[in-house]
Amino acid sequence: QVQLVESGGGLVQAGGSLRLSCAISGRTFSIYTMGWFRQAPGKEREFVAAVKWSDGSTYYADSVKGRFTISRDNAKNTVYLQMNSLKPEDTAVYFCAATWGYAGWFPNLRVNDYQYWGQGTQVTVSS
């Protein structure tokens, strides 16, 4: 049983940066992967990045590789998404999510792998 709360979204100009945070509470012992997904209006939810809880291994979608960085701070029970060189096409609601127990192999690209989801935070990039 895990609870996730995202924060840090907002409005930024193209080329700017934002850092999203995901606060984790509850039973964290069985977390396997923490992921970030995004969803634009009228579109499917898409994978952005993932970090394996045990060793910090990371994986990125091609669309954000080199611009976004996912990281975790286990002492603070927090996962971050640092977003640099933002583009208008990055505009979406961003969700953090957790797999709990066994749910397939890292990097867990599928939405259905994740049992727990945050409420989402809006990121808007203006041109």
PDB file of C-alpha atoms in Angstrom:
ATOM      1  CA  GLN A   1       0.000   0.000   0.000  1.00  0.00           C
ATOM      2  CA  VAL A   2       1.663   3.149  -1.323  1.00  0.00           C
ATOM      3  CA  GLN A   3       0.555   6.760  -1.694  1.00  0.00           C
ATOM      4  CA  LEU A   4       2.116   9.130  -4.248  1.00  0.00           C
ATOM      5  CA  VAL A   5       1.825  12.925  -4.487  1.00  0.00           C
ATOM      6  CA  GLU A   6       3.347  14.920  -7.371  1.00  0.00           C
ATOM      7  CA  SER A   7       4.333  18.575  -7.203  1.00  0.00           C
ATOM      8  CA  GLY A   8       6.412  21.125  -9.114  1.00  0.00           C
ATOM      9  CA  GLY A   9       4.405  21.587 -12.298  1.00  0.00           C
ATOM     10  CA  GLY A  10       3.719  24.982 -13.803  1.00  0.00           C
ATOM     11  CA  LEU A  11       4.075  27.271 -16.811  1.00  0.00           C
ATOM     12  CA  VAL A  12       7.491  27.703 -18.413  1.00  0.00           C
ATOM     13  CA  GLN A  13       8.834  29.131 -21.676  1.00  0.00           C
ATOM     14  CA  ALA A  14      10.332  26.871 -24.324  1.00  0.00           C
ATOM     15  CA  GLY A  15      13.956  26.154 -23.467  1.00  0.00           C
ATOM     16  CA  GLY A  16      13.328  26.503 -19.747  1.00  0.00           C
ATOM     17  CA  SER A  17      13.495  23.986 -16.914  1.00  0.00           C
ATOM     18  CA  LEU A  18      11.272  22.491 -14.218  1.00  0.00           C
ATOM     19  CA  ARG A  19      11.826  19.890 -11.512  1.00  0.00           C
ATOM     20  CA  LEU A  20       8.936  17.628 -10.575  1.00  0.00           C
ATOM     21  CA  SER A  21       8.817  15.810  -7.231  1.00  0.00           C
ATOM     22  CA  CYS A  22       6.932  12.687  -6.177  1.00  0.00           C
ATOM     23  CA  ALA A  23       6.533  12.120  -2.431  1.00  0.00           C
ATOM     24  CA  ILE A  24       6.104   8.475  -1.442  1.00  0.00           C
ATOM     25  CA  SER A  25       4.402   7.251   1.734  1.00  0.00           C
ATOM     26  CA  GLY A  26       3.087   3.970   3.096  1.00  0.00           C
ATOM     27  CA  ARG A  27       4.800   0.621   2.681  1.00  0.00           C
ATOM     28  CA  THR A  28       7.809   1.211   0.438  1.00  0.00           C
ATOM     29  CA  PHE A  29       9.472  -2.157   1.102  1.00  0.00           C
ATOM     30  CA  SER A  30       8.094  -3.862  -1.996  1.00  0.00           C
ATOM     31  CA  ILE A  31       8.522  -1.023  -4.519  1.00  0.00           C
ATOM     32  CA  TYR A  32      10.346  -2.295  -7.591  1.00  0.00           C
ATOM     33  CA  THR A  33      10.118   0.555 -10.137  1.00  0.00           C
ATOM     34  CA  MET A  34       9.173   4.229  -9.897  1.00  0.00           C
ATOM     35  CA  GLY A  35       8.057   5.712 -13.198  1.00  0.00           C
ATOM     36  CA  TRP A  36       7.000   9.007 -14.726  1.00  0.00           C
ATOM     37  CA  PHE A  37       4.271   9.100 -17.385  1.00  0.00           C
ATOM     38  CA  ARG A  38       2.565  11.985 -19.165  1.00  0.00           C
ATOM     39  CA  GLN A  39      -0.771  12.499 -20.882  1.00  0.00           C
ATOM     40  CA  ALA A  40      -1.830  15.333 -23.179  1.00  0.00           C
ATOM     41  CA  PRO A  41      -5.545  16.088 -23.774  1.00  0.00           C
ATOM     42  CA  GLY A  42      -7.133  13.539 -26.103  1.00  0.00           C
ATOM     43  CA  LYS A  43      -4.002  11.368 -26.214  1.00  0.00           C
ATOM     44  CA  GLU A  44      -2.894   8.126 -24.604  1.00  0.00           C
ATOM     45  CA  ARG A  45      -0.743   8.091 -21.503  1.00  0.00           C
ATOM     46  CA  GLU A  46       2.900   7.631 -22.484  1.00  0.00           C
ATOM     47  CA  PHE A  47       6.023   6.470 -20.691  1.00  0.00           C
ATOM     48  CA  VAL A  48       8.641   9.121 -19.875  1.00  0.00           C
ATOM     49  CA  ALA A  49      11.248   7.667 -17.487  1.00  0.00           C
ATOM     50  CA  ALA A  50      11.777   4.988 -14.834  1.00  0.00           C
ATOM     51  CA  VAL A  51      14.171   4.297 -11.964  1.00  0.00           C
ATOM     52  CA  LYS A  52      14.676   0.932 -10.279  1.00  0.00           C
ATOM     53  CA  TRP A  53      14.228   1.386  -6.538  1.00  0.00           C
ATOM     54  CA  SER A  54      16.888  -1.061  -5.420  1.00  0.00           C
ATOM     55  CA  ASP A  55      19.923   0.160  -7.356  1.00  0.00           C
ATOM     56  CA  GLY A  56      18.921   3.420  -9.080  1.00  0.00           C
ATOM     57  CA  SER A  57      19.119   2.129 -12.657  1.00  0.00           C
ATOM     58  CA  THR A  58      17.362   4.514 -15.064  1.00  0.00           C
ATOM     59  CA  TYR A  59      15.641   4.316 -18.429  1.00  0.00           C
ATOM     60  CA  TYR A  60      14.219   7.052 -20.695  1.00  0.00           C
ATOM     61  CA  ALA A  61      11.859   7.418 -23.608  1.00  0.00           C
ATOM     62  CA  ASP A  62      13.646   8.518 -26.786  1.00  0.00           C
ATOM     63  CA  SER A  63      11.637  11.749 -26.839  1.00  0.00           C
ATOM     64  CA  VAL A  64      13.178  12.978 -23.563  1.00  0.00           C
ATOM     65  CA  LYS A  65      16.581  11.285 -23.485  1.00  0.00           C
ATOM     66  CA  GLY A  66      19.345  13.830 -22.949  1.00  0.00           C
ATOM     67  CA  ARG A  67      16.904  16.452 -21.649  1.00  0.00           C
ATOM     68  CA  PHE A  68      15.208  14.801 -18.640  1.00  0.00           C
ATOM     69  CA  THR A  69      16.799  13.114 -15.615  1.00  0.00           C
ATOM     70  CA  ILE A  70      15.016  10.826 -13.153  1.00  0.00           C
ATOM     71  CA  SER A  71      16.500  10.294  -9.701  1.00  0.00           C
ATOM     72  CA  ARG A  72      15.519   9.054  -6.262  1.00  0.00           C
ATOM     73  CA  ASP A  73      16.366  10.032  -2.686  1.00  0.00           C
ATOM     74  CA  ASN A  74      15.532   7.053  -0.493  1.00  0.00           C
ATOM     75  CA  ALA A  75      16.192   8.972   2.736  1.00  0.00           C
ATOM     76  CA  LYS A  76      13.472  11.466   1.768  1.00  0.00           C
ATOM     77  CA  ASN A  77      11.211   8.900   0.060  1.00  0.00           C
ATOM     78  CA  THR A  78      11.103  11.133  -2.994  1.00  0.00           C
ATOM     79  CA  VAL A  79      11.555  10.691  -6.743  1.00  0.00           C
ATOM     80  CA  TYR A  80      12.439  13.617  -8.996  1.00  0.00           C
ATOM     81  CA  LEU A  81      12.153  14.423 -12.679  1.00  0.00           C
ATOM     82  CA  GLN A  82      14.497  17.216 -13.755  1.00  0.00           C
ATOM     83  CA  MET A  83      13.273  18.589 -17.097  1.00  0.00           C
ATOM     84  CA  ASN A  84      15.608  20.798 -19.150  1.00  0.00           C
ATOM     85  CA  SER A  85      15.346  22.289 -22.654  1.00  0.00           C
ATOM     86  CA  LEU A  86      11.568  22.025 -22.497  1.00  0.00           C
ATOM     87  CA  LYS A  87       9.559  22.055 -25.729  1.00  0.00           C
ATOM     88  CA  PRO A  88       5.877  22.876 -26.355  1.00  0.00           C
ATOM     89  CA  GLU A  89       5.267  19.195 -27.140  1.00  0.00           C
ATOM     90  CA  ASP A  90       6.245  18.375 -23.537  1.00  0.00           C
ATOM     91  CA  THR A  91       2.990  20.016 -22.396  1.00  0.00           C
ATOM     92  CA  ALA A  92       0.945  17.397 -20.509  1.00  0.00           C
ATOM     93  CA  VAL A  93      -0.213  16.208 -17.120  1.00  0.00           C
ATOM     94  CA  TYR A  94       2.697  14.335 -15.551  1.00  0.00           C
ATOM     95  CA  PHE A  95       2.049  11.346 -13.270  1.00  0.00           C
ATOM     96  CA  CYS A  96       4.361   9.377 -11.021  1.00  0.00           C
ATOM     97  CA  ALA A  97       3.639   5.700 -10.526  1.00  0.00           C
ATOM     98  CA  ALA A  98       4.946   2.674  -8.633  1.00  0.00           C
ATOM     99  CA  THR A  99       5.117  -1.044  -9.262  1.00  0.00           C
ATOM    100  CA  TRP A 100       4.691  -3.045  -6.055  1.00  0.00           C
ATOM    101  CA  GLY A 101       5.963  -6.557  -5.667  1.00  0.00           C
ATOM    102  CA  TYR A 102       6.572  -8.500  -8.847  1.00  0.00           C
ATOM    103  CA  ALA A 103       5.148  -6.730 -11.906  1.00  0.00           C
ATOM    104  CA  GLY A 104       7.413  -7.725 -14.762  1.00  0.00           C
ATOM    105  CA  TRP A 105      10.948  -6.667 -15.534  1.00  0.00           C
ATOM    106  CA  PHE A 106      12.532  -3.231 -15.294  1.00  0.00           C
ATOM    107  CA  PRO A 107      12.166  -0.729 -16.966  1.00  0.00           C
ATOM    108  CA  ASN A 108       8.408  -1.485 -16.815  1.00  0.00           C
ATOM    109  CA  LEU A 109       7.302   0.496 -19.849  1.00  0.00           C
ATOM    110  CA  ARG A 110       3.644  -0.538 -19.690  1.00  0.00           C
ATOM    111  CA  VAL A 111       0.999   1.487 -17.860  1.00  0.00           C
ATOM    112  CA  ASN A 112      -0.573  -1.761 -16.646  1.00  0.00           C
ATOM    113  CA  ASP A 113       2.612  -2.717 -14.764  1.00  0.00           C
ATOM    114  CA  TYR A 114       1.998   0.045 -12.216  1.00  0.00           C
ATOM    115  CA  GLN A 115      -0.355  -0.476  -9.276  1.00  0.00           C
ATOM    116  CA  TYR A 116      -0.104   2.975  -7.680  1.00  0.00           C
ATOM    117  CA  TRP A 117      -0.495   6.429  -9.241  1.00  0.00           C
ATOM    118  CA  GLY A 118      -0.329  10.029  -8.097  1.00  0.00           C
ATOM    119  CA  GLN A 119      -2.928  12.669  -8.918  1.00  0.00           C
ATOM    120  CA  GLY A 120      -0.842  14.328 -11.638  1.00  0.00           C
ATOM    121  CA  THR A 121       0.708  17.778 -12.035  1.00  0.00           C
ATOM    122  CA  GLN A 122       0.233  20.058 -15.050  1.00  0.00           C
ATOM    123  CA  VAL A 123       3.259  21.132 -17.090  1.00  0.00           C
ATOM    124  CA  THR A 124       2.671  23.785 -19.761  1.00  0.00           C
ATOM    125  CA  VAL A 125       5.455  24.927 -22.102  1.00  0.00           C
ATOM    126  CA  SER A 126       4.819  28.085 -24.115  1.00  0.00           C
ATOM    127  CA  SER A 127       6.467  28.871 -27.455  1.00  0.00           C
TER     128      SER A 127
END
